Coordinates of C-alpha atoms in Angstrom, one line a residue:
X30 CA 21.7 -33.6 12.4
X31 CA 23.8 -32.7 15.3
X32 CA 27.3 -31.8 14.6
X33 CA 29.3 -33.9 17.0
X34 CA 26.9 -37.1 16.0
X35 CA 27.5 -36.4 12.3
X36 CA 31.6 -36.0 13.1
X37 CA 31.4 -39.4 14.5
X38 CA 28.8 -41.1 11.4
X39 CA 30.9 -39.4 8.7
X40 CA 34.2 -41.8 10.5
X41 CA 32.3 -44.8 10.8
X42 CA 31.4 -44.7 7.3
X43 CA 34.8 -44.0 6.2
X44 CA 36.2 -47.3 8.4
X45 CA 33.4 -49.0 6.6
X46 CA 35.3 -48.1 3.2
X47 CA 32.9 -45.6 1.8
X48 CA 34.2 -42.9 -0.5
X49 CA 33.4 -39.4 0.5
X50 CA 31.1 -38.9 -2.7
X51 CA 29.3 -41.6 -1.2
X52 CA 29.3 -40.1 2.4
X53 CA 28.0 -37.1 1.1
X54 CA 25.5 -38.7 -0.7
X55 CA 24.0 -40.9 2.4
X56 CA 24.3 -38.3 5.0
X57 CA 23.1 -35.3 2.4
X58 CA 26.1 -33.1 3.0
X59 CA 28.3 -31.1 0.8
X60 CA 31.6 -33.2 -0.1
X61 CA 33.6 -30.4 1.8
X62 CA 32.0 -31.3 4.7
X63 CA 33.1 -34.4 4.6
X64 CA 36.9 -33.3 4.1
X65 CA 37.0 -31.2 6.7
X66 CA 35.1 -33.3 9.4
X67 CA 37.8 -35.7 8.5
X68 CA 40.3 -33.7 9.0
X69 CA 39.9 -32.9 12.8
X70 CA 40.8 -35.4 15.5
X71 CA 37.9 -35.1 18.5
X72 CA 39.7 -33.0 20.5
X73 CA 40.3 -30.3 17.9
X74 CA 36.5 -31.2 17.0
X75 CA 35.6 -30.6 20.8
X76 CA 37.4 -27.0 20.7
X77 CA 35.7 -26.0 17.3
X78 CA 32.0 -27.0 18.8
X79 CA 32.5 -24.7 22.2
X80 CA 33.6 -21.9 20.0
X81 CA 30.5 -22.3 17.3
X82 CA 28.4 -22.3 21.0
X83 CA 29.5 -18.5 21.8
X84 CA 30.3 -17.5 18.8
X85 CA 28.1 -14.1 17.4
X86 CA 26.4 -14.3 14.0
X87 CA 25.4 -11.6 11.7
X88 CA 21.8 -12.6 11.7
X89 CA 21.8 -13.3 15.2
X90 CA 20.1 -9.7 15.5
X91 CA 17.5 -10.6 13.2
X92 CA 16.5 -14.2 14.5
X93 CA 13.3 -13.3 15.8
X94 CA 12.1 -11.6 13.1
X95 CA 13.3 -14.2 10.4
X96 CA 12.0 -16.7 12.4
X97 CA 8.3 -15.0 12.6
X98 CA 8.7 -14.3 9.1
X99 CA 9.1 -18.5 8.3
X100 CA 6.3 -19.7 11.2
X101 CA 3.6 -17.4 9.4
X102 CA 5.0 -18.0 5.6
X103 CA 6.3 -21.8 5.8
X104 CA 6.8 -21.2 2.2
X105 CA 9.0 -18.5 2.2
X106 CA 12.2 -18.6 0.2
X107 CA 15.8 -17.7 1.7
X108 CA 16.0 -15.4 -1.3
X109 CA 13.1 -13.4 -0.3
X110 CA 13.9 -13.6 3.2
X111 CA 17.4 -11.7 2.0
X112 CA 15.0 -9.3 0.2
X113 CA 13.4 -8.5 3.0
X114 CA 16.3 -8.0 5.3
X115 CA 17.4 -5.8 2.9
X116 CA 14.1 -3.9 2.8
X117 CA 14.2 -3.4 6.5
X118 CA 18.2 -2.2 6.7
X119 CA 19.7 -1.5 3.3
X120 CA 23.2 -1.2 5.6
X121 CA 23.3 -4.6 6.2
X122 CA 26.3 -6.3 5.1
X123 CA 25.6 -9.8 4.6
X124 CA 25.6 -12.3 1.8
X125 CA 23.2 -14.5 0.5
X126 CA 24.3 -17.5 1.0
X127 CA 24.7 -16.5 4.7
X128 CA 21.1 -16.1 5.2
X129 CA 20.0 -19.0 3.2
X130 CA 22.1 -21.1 5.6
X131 CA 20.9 -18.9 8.3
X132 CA 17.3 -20.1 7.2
X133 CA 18.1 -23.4 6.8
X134 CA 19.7 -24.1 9.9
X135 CA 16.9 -22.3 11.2
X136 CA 14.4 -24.6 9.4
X137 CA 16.3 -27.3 10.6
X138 CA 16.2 -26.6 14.4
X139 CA 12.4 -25.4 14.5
X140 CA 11.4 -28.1 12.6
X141 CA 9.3 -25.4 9.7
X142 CA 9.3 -27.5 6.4
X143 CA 8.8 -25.9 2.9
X144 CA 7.5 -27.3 -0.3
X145 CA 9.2 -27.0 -3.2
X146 CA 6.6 -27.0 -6.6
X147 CA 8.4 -28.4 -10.0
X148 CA 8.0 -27.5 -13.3
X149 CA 9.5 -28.7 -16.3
X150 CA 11.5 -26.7 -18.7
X151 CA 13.5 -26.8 -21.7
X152 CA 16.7 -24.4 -22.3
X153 CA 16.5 -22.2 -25.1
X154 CA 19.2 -20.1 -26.3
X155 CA 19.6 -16.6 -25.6
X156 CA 19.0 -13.9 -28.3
X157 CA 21.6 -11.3 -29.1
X158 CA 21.5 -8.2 -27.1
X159 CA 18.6 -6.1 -28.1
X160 CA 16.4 -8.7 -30.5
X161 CA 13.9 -9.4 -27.7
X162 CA 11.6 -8.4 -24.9
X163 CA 8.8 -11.1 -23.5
X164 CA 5.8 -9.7 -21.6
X165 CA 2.9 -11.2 -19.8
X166 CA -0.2 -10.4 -17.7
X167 CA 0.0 -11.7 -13.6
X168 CA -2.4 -11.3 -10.9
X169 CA -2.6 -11.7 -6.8
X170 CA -4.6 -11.6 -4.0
X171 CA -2.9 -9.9 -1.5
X172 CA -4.2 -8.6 2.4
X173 CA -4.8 -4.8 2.4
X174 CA -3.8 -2.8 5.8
X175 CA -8.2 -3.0 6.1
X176 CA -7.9 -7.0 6.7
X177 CA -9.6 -7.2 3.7
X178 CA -8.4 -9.1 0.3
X179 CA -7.8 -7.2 -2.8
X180 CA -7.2 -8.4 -6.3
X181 CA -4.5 -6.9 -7.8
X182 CA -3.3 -7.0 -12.0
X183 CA 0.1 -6.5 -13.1
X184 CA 1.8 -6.3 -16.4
X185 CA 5.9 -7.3 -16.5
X186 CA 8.4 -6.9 -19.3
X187 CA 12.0 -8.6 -19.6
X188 CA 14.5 -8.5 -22.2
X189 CA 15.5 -12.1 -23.2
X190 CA 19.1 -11.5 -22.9
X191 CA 20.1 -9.2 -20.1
X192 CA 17.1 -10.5 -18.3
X193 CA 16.4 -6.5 -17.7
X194 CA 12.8 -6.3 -15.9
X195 CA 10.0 -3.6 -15.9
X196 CA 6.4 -4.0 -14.4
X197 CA 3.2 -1.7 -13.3
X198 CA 0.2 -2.8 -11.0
X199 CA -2.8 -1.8 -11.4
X200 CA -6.5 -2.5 -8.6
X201 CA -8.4 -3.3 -11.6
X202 CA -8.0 -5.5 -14.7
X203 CA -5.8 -3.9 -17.7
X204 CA -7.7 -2.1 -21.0
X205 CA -6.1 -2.1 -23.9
X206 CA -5.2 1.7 -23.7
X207 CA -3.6 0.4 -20.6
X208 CA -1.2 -1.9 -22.2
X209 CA 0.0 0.7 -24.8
X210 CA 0.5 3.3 -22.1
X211 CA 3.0 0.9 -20.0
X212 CA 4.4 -0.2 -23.1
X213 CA 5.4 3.7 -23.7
X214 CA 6.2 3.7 -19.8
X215 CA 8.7 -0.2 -20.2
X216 CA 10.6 1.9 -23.5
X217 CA 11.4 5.1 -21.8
X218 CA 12.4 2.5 -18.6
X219 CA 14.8 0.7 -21.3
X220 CA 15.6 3.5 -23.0
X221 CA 15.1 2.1 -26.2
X222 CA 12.6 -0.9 -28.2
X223 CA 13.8 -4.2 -28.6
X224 CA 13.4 -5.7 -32.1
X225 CA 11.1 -8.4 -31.5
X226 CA 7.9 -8.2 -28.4
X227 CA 7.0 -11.7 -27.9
X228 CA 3.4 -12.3 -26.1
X229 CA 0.7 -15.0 -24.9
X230 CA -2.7 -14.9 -26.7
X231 CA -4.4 -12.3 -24.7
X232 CA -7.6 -11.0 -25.9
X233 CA -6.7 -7.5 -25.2
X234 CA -3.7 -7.5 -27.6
X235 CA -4.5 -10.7 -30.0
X236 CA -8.0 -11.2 -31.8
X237 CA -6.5 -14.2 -33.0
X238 CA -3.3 -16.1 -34.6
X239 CA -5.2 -17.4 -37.8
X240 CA -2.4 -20.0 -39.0
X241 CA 0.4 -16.8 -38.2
X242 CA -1.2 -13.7 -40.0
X243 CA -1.9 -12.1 -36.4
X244 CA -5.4 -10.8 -36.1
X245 CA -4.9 -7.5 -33.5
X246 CA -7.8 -5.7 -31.6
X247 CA -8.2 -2.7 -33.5
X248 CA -6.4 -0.1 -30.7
X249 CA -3.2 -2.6 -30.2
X250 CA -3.1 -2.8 -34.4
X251 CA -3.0 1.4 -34.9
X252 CA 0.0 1.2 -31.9
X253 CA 2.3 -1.2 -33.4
X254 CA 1.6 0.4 -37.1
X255 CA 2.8 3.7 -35.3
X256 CA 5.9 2.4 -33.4
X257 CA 7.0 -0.2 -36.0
X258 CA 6.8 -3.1 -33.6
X259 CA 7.5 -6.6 -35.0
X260 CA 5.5 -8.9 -33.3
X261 CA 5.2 -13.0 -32.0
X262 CA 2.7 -14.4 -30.3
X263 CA 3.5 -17.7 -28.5
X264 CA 1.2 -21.0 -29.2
X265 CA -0.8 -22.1 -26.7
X266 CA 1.0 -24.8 -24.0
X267 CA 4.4 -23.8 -25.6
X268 CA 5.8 -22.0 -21.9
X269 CA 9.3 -23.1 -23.2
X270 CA 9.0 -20.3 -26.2
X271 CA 7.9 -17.3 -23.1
X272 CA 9.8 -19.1 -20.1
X273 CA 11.7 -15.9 -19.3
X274 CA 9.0 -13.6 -19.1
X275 CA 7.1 -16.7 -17.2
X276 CA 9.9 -17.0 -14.5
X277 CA 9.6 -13.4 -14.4
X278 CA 6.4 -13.8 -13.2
X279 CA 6.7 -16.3 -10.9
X280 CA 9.9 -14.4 -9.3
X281 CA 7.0 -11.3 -9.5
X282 CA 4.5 -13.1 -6.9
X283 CA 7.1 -15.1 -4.8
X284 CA 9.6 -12.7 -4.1
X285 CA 7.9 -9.1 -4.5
X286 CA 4.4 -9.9 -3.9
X287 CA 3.6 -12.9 -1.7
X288 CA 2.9 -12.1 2.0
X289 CA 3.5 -8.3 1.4
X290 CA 0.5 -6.1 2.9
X291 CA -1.3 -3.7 0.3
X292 CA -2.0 0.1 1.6
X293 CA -3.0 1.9 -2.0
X294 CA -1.5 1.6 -5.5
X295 CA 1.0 4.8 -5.6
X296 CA 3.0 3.2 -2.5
X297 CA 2.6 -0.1 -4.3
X298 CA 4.1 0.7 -7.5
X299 CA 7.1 2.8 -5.5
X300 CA 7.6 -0.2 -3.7
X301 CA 7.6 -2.3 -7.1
X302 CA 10.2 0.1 -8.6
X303 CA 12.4 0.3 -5.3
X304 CA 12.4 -3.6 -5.9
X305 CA 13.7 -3.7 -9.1
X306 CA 16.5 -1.8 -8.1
X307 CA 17.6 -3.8 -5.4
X308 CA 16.2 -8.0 -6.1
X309 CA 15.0 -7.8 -9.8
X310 CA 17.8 -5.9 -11.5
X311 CA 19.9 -5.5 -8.9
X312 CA 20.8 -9.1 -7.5
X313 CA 22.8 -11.7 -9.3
X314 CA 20.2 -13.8 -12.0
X315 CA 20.2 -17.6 -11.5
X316 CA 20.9 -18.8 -14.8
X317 CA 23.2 -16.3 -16.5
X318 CA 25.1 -15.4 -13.3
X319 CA 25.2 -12.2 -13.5
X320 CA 23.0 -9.0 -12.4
X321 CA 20.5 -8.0 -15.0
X322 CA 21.5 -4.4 -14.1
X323 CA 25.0 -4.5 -15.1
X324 CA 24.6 -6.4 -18.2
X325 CA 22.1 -4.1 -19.1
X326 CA 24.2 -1.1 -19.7
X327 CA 25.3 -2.8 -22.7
X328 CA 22.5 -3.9 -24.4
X329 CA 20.5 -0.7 -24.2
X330 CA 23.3 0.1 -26.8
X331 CA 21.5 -2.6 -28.9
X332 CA 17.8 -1.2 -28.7
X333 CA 16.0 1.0 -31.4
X334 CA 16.0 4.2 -30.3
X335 CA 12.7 5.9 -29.3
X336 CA 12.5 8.7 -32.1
X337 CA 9.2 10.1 -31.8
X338 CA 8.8 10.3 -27.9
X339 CA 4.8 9.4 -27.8
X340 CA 3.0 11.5 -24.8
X341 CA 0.1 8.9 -23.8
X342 CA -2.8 10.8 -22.5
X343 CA -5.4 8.1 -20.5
X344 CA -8.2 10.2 -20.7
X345 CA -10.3 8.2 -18.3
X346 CA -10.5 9.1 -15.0
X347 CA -8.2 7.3 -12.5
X348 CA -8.0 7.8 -8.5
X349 CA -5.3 8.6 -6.3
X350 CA -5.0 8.3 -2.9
X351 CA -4.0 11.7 -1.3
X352 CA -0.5 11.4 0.3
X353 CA 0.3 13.0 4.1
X354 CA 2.2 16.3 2.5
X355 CA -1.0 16.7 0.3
X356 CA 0.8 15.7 -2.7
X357 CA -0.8 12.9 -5.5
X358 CA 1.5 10.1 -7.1
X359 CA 1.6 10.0 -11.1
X360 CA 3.9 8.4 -13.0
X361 CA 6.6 8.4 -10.2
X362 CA 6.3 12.7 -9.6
X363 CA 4.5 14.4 -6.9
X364 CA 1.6 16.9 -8.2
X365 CA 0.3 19.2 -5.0
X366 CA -3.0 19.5 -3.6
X367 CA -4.3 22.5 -1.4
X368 CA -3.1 22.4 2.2
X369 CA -5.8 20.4 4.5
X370 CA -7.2 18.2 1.6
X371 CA -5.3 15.0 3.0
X372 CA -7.3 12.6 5.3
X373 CA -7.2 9.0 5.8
X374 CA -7.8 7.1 2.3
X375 CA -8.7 10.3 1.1
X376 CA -9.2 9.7 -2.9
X377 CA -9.5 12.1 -5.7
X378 CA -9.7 12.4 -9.7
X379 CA -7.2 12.7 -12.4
X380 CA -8.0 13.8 -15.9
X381 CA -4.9 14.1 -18.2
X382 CA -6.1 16.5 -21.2
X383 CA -4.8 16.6 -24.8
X384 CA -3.3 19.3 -24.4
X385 CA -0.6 17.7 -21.4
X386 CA -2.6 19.0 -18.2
X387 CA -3.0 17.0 -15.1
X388 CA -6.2 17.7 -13.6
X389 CA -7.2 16.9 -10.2
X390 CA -11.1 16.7 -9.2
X391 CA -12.2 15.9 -5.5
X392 CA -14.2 12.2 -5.6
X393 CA -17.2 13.8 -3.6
X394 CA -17.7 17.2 -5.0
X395 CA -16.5 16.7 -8.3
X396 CA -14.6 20.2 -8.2
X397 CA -11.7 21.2 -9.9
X398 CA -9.0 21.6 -6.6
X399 CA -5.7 21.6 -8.5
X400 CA -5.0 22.2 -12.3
X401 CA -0.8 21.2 -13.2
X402 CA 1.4 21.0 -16.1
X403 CA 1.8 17.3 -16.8
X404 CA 5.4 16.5 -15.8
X405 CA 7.9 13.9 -18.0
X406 CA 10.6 13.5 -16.0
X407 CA 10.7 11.4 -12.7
X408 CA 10.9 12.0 -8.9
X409 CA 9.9 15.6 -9.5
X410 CA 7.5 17.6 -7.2
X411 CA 5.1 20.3 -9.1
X412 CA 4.1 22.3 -6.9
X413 CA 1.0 25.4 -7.2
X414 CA 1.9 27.8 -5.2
X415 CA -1.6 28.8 -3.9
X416 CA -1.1 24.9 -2.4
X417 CA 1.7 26.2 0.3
X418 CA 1.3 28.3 3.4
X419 CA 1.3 32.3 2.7
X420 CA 5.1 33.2 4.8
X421 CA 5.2 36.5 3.6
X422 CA 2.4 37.8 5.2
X423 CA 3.8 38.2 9.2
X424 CA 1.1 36.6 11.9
X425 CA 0.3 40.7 13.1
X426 CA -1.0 41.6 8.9
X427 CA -2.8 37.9 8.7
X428 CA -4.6 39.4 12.1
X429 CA -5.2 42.7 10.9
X430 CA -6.6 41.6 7.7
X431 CA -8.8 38.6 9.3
X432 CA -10.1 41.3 11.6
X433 CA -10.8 43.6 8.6
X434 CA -13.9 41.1 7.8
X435 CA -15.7 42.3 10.9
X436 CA -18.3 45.0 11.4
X437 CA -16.1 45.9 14.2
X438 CA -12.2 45.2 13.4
X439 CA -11.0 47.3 16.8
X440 CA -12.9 44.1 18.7
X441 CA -12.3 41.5 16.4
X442 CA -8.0 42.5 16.4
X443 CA -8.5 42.2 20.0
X444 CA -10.5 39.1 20.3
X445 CA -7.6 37.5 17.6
X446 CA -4.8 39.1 19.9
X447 CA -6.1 37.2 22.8
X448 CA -6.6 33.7 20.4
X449 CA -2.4 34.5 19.8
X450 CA -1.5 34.7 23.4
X451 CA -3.6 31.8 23.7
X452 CA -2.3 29.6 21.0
X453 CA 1.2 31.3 19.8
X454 CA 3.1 28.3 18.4
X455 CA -0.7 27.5 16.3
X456 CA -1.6 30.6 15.4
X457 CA -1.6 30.3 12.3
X458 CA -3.4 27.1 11.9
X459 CA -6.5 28.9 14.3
X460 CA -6.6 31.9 12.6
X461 CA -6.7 29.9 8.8
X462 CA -9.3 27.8 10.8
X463 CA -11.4 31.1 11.5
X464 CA -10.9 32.5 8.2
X465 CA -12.5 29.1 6.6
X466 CA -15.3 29.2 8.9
X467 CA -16.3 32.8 8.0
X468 CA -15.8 32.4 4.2
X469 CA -19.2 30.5 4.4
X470 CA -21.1 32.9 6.2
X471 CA -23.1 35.7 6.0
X472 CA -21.9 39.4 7.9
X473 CA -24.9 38.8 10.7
X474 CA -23.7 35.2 11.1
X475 CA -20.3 35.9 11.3
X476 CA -20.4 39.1 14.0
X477 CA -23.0 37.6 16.1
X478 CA -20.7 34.7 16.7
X479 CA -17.8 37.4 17.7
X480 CA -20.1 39.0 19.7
X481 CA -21.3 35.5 22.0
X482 CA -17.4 34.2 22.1
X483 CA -16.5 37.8 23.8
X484 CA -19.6 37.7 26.1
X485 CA -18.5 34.3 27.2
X486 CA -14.9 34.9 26.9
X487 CA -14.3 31.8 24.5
X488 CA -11.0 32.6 22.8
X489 CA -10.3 29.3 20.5
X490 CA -11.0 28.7 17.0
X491 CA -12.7 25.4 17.4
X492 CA -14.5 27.4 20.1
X493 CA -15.7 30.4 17.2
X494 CA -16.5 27.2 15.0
X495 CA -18.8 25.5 17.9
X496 CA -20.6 29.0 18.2
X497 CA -21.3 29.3 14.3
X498 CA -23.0 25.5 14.4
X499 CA -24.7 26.1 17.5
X500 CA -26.2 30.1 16.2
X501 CA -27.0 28.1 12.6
X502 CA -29.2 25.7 14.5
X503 CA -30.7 28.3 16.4
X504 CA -31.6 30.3 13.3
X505 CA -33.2 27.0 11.7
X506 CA -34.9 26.1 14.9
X507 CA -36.6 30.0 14.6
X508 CA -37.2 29.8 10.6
X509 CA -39.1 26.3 11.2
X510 CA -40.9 26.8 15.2
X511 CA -42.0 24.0 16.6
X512 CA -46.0 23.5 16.0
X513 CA -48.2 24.4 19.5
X514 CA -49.1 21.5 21.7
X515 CA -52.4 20.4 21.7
X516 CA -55.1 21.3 24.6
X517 CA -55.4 19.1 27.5
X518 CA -58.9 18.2 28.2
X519 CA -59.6 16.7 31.7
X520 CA -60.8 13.1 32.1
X521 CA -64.7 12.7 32.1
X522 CA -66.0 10.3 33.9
X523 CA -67.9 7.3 32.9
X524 CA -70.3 6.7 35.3
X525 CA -72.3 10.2 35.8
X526 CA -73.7 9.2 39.0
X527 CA -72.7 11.1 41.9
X528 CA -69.5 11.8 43.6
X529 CA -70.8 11.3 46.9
X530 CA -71.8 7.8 45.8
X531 CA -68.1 6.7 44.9
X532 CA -66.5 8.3 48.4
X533 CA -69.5 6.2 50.9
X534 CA -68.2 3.6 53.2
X535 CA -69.8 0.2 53.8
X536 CA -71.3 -0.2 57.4
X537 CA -69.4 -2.1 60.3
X538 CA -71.2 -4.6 62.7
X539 CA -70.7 -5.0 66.7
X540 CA -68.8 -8.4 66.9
X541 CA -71.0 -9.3 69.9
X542 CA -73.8 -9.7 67.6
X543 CA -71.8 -12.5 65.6
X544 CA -71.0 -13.9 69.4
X545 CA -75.3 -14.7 69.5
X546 CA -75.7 -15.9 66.4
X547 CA -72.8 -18.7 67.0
X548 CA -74.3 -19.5 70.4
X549 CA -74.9 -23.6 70.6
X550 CA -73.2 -23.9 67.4
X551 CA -70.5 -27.2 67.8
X552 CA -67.4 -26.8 65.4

């Protein structure tokens, strides 16, 4: 409603004798509202409107971008809206209750509704600090940066009192292996194991509840009998027993997940963690009033401590998508890869071995390409150095040596010196270029292309490389010749009369003797 026609409805209504619970009530307004409309006389209400006209907002900057945000996701909550501002600019200093006004008002003016689904609950009291953690299985379909859809499978713990949050994706559905390695991944994220793990009846945990005397798939059984875990599985259509770990869930898909574009799992789960820091820990819970974070630091005090650190090998092979500094993601540390593996959705291998080794295998040749020490900590590069550019070696030895290869270095040094004064700021990309051409080919192969790139004064790498696939063709093209043509017979005729038959001419009469034979004839 406009201001200045609610100023003058919220006086009416107050001449008419109606409270200001009531006016609030009718016109849908907070009771302060109605004070301080009240208040103002209509020229003091006159001033305060032209002020609110020019008047700057915070947001005002973001309008357009909250707004596009709202007119493709009419859905969208303020709170994720506030999630995503603070995504795009963590230096923006704004509350939230300024944006969800902000998006109301904005709602309001561009006339973008949003539904609001219901669900029943009942409140349940909170356990003491460190008795429980609930955890349950989620799942969306999200738009990948392809335009395509992909089905994605996440797993989310909370503890019950701090409301504390941990969660892993993965682009296929969860193993049982898979659950005990992010259950070893959620404790080291606590720091500690809560005294109770509360669950839904998932088959890859729970055979079955058999009146109470749990009945566990053999893998999940061996786990809890080797971390001690007491166990309780919640009855089926009870979501008031698991209502944390299912709001968790929910606040998983609306606020992290929904509308947010997939590009590959590594950036996925960083993005994931970077959210718990900020929205899921970090911002103030709903119900308890507090962040999750801060209340945290005291009930980690409460939590069994992890004695036996367990190293979880998966010894299936997984894939990772080769980052753009030709580094893999794993368990939130950087592993190298040799220079020049990375390429767009480039994917390879990784094995973990018993005996802690991360080893990476290239998805189309099946080769070993980098072999590391499996890493524990987190945000840690581990680096090989045969994965990094040689800087000792100056760019006049890398020449000589690269020369060296040749039948005829003296030429070859000379033919590199003039690639240098070519190329100096990429020298050392075109002479590494060179050096993996000629490390597949033969000495003939290699010097005849030296020899045709001087005769024809080509001094480039890509120009060497061009000569190499062009000589390799000509050498098949001579291995496997081209089979001779067959003769050409001429045409016989036929008819075997004679030529001079085919080249006579009919013979031509005198028109005068057509003139006498038409003589007395009426047409």
């Amino acid at each position: 409603m406009d201001k200045w026609l609610m100023y003058m409805e919220i006086h009416q209504l107050r001449k008419k004798g109606f409270s200001i619970s009531k006016i609030a009530r009718k016109l849908d307004i907070a009771r302060n509202t109605v004070y301080t409309y009240l208040q103002r006389d209509p020229e003091d209400m006159t001033e305060w409107l032209a002020s609110i006209r020019t008047r700057s907002r915070k947001l005002d900057p973001h309008k357009e971008l909250i707004l596009t945000w709202l007119k493709y996701h009419p859905d969208m909550s303020a709170a994720q809206v506030f999630d995503w501002l603070k995504e795009k600019d963590n230096r923006l200093m704004v509350g939230e209750s300024t944006v969800r006004g902000y998006v109301k008002e904005l709602r309001e003016i561009y006339h973008i509704e949003r539904t609001h689904p219901t669900r029943s609950y009942q409140a349940v009291q909170d356990p003491p600090m460190g008795e429980q953690a609930q955890i349950d299985f989620g799942q969306t379909k999200q738009k990948a940066s392809n335009g395509k859809e992909v089905k994605l499978y996440f797993i989310s713990f909370v503890l019950s009192n701090s409301r504390y949050k941990y969660m892993e994706w993965l682009d296929r559905p969860f193993t049982t292996r898979d659950v005990i390695r992010t259950h070893e991944n959620a404790f080291e994220y606590f720091g500690g194991i809560p005294n109770e793990l509360v669950y839904d009846q998932d088959s890859l945990i729970v055979v079955s509840e058999n009146s109470g005397d749990l009945i566990l798939t053999s893998e999940f059984q061996g786990y809890r009998q080797e971390r001690d875990l007491n166990l309780r599985v919640c009855r089926k259509a009870d979501p008031e027993s698991k209502g944390k770990i299912e709001n968790t869930v929910k606040f998983i898909k609306k606020n992290f997940a929904k509308h947010r574009v997939f590009h590959n799992l590594d950036q996925w789960n960083e993005q994931c963690l970077e959210w718990l820091d900020r929205t899921g820990n970090g911002k103030i819970h709903n119900t308890t009033k507090k962040r999750p974070a801060e209340v945290f630091i005291e009930e980690k005090q409460h939590l069994r401590p992890i004695t036996n650190k367990k190293t979880f090998h998966n010894k299936m092979s997984i894939t990772r998508t080769v980052r753009k500094d030709n580094t893999i993601l794993y368990q939130s540390n950087r592993y190298s890869v040799p220079l020049g593996t990375y390429k767009k959705d480039k994917m390879v291998y990784l094995i973990i071995t018993d005996d802690g080794r991360l080893v990476i295998h290239d998805k189309a040749e099946r080769n070993v390409i980098a072999d590391h020490r499996l890493e524990t900590g987190k945000g840690k590069l581990v680096q090989d150095r045969n994965h990094t550019r040689d800087r000792s070696r100056g760019i006049p030895e890398y020449i000589s040596h690269l020369a060296a290869k040749f039948n005829n270095p003296d030429q070859a040094n000379d033919y590199l010196e003039n690639i240098y004064h070519g190329y100096p700021r990429y020298i050392r990309d075109q002479l590494q270029l060179i050096r993996r051409t000629i490390e597949e080919l033969d000495e003939d192969l290699m010097n005849q292309a030296m020899e045709e790139c001087i005769k024809k004064k080509l001094y480039s790498a890509n120009d060497f490389s061009d000569v190499v696939e062009y000589l390799k063709r000509q050498r098949l093209l001579n291995t496997n010749p081209k089979p001779p043509s067959p003769a050409v017979h001429p045409i016989k005729s036929l008819n075997d009369a004679d030529e001079s038959i085919l080249l006579a001419k009919p013979s031509v009469r005198d028109p005068k003797e057509y003139e006498e034979l038409f003589k007395g004839v009426v047409i």
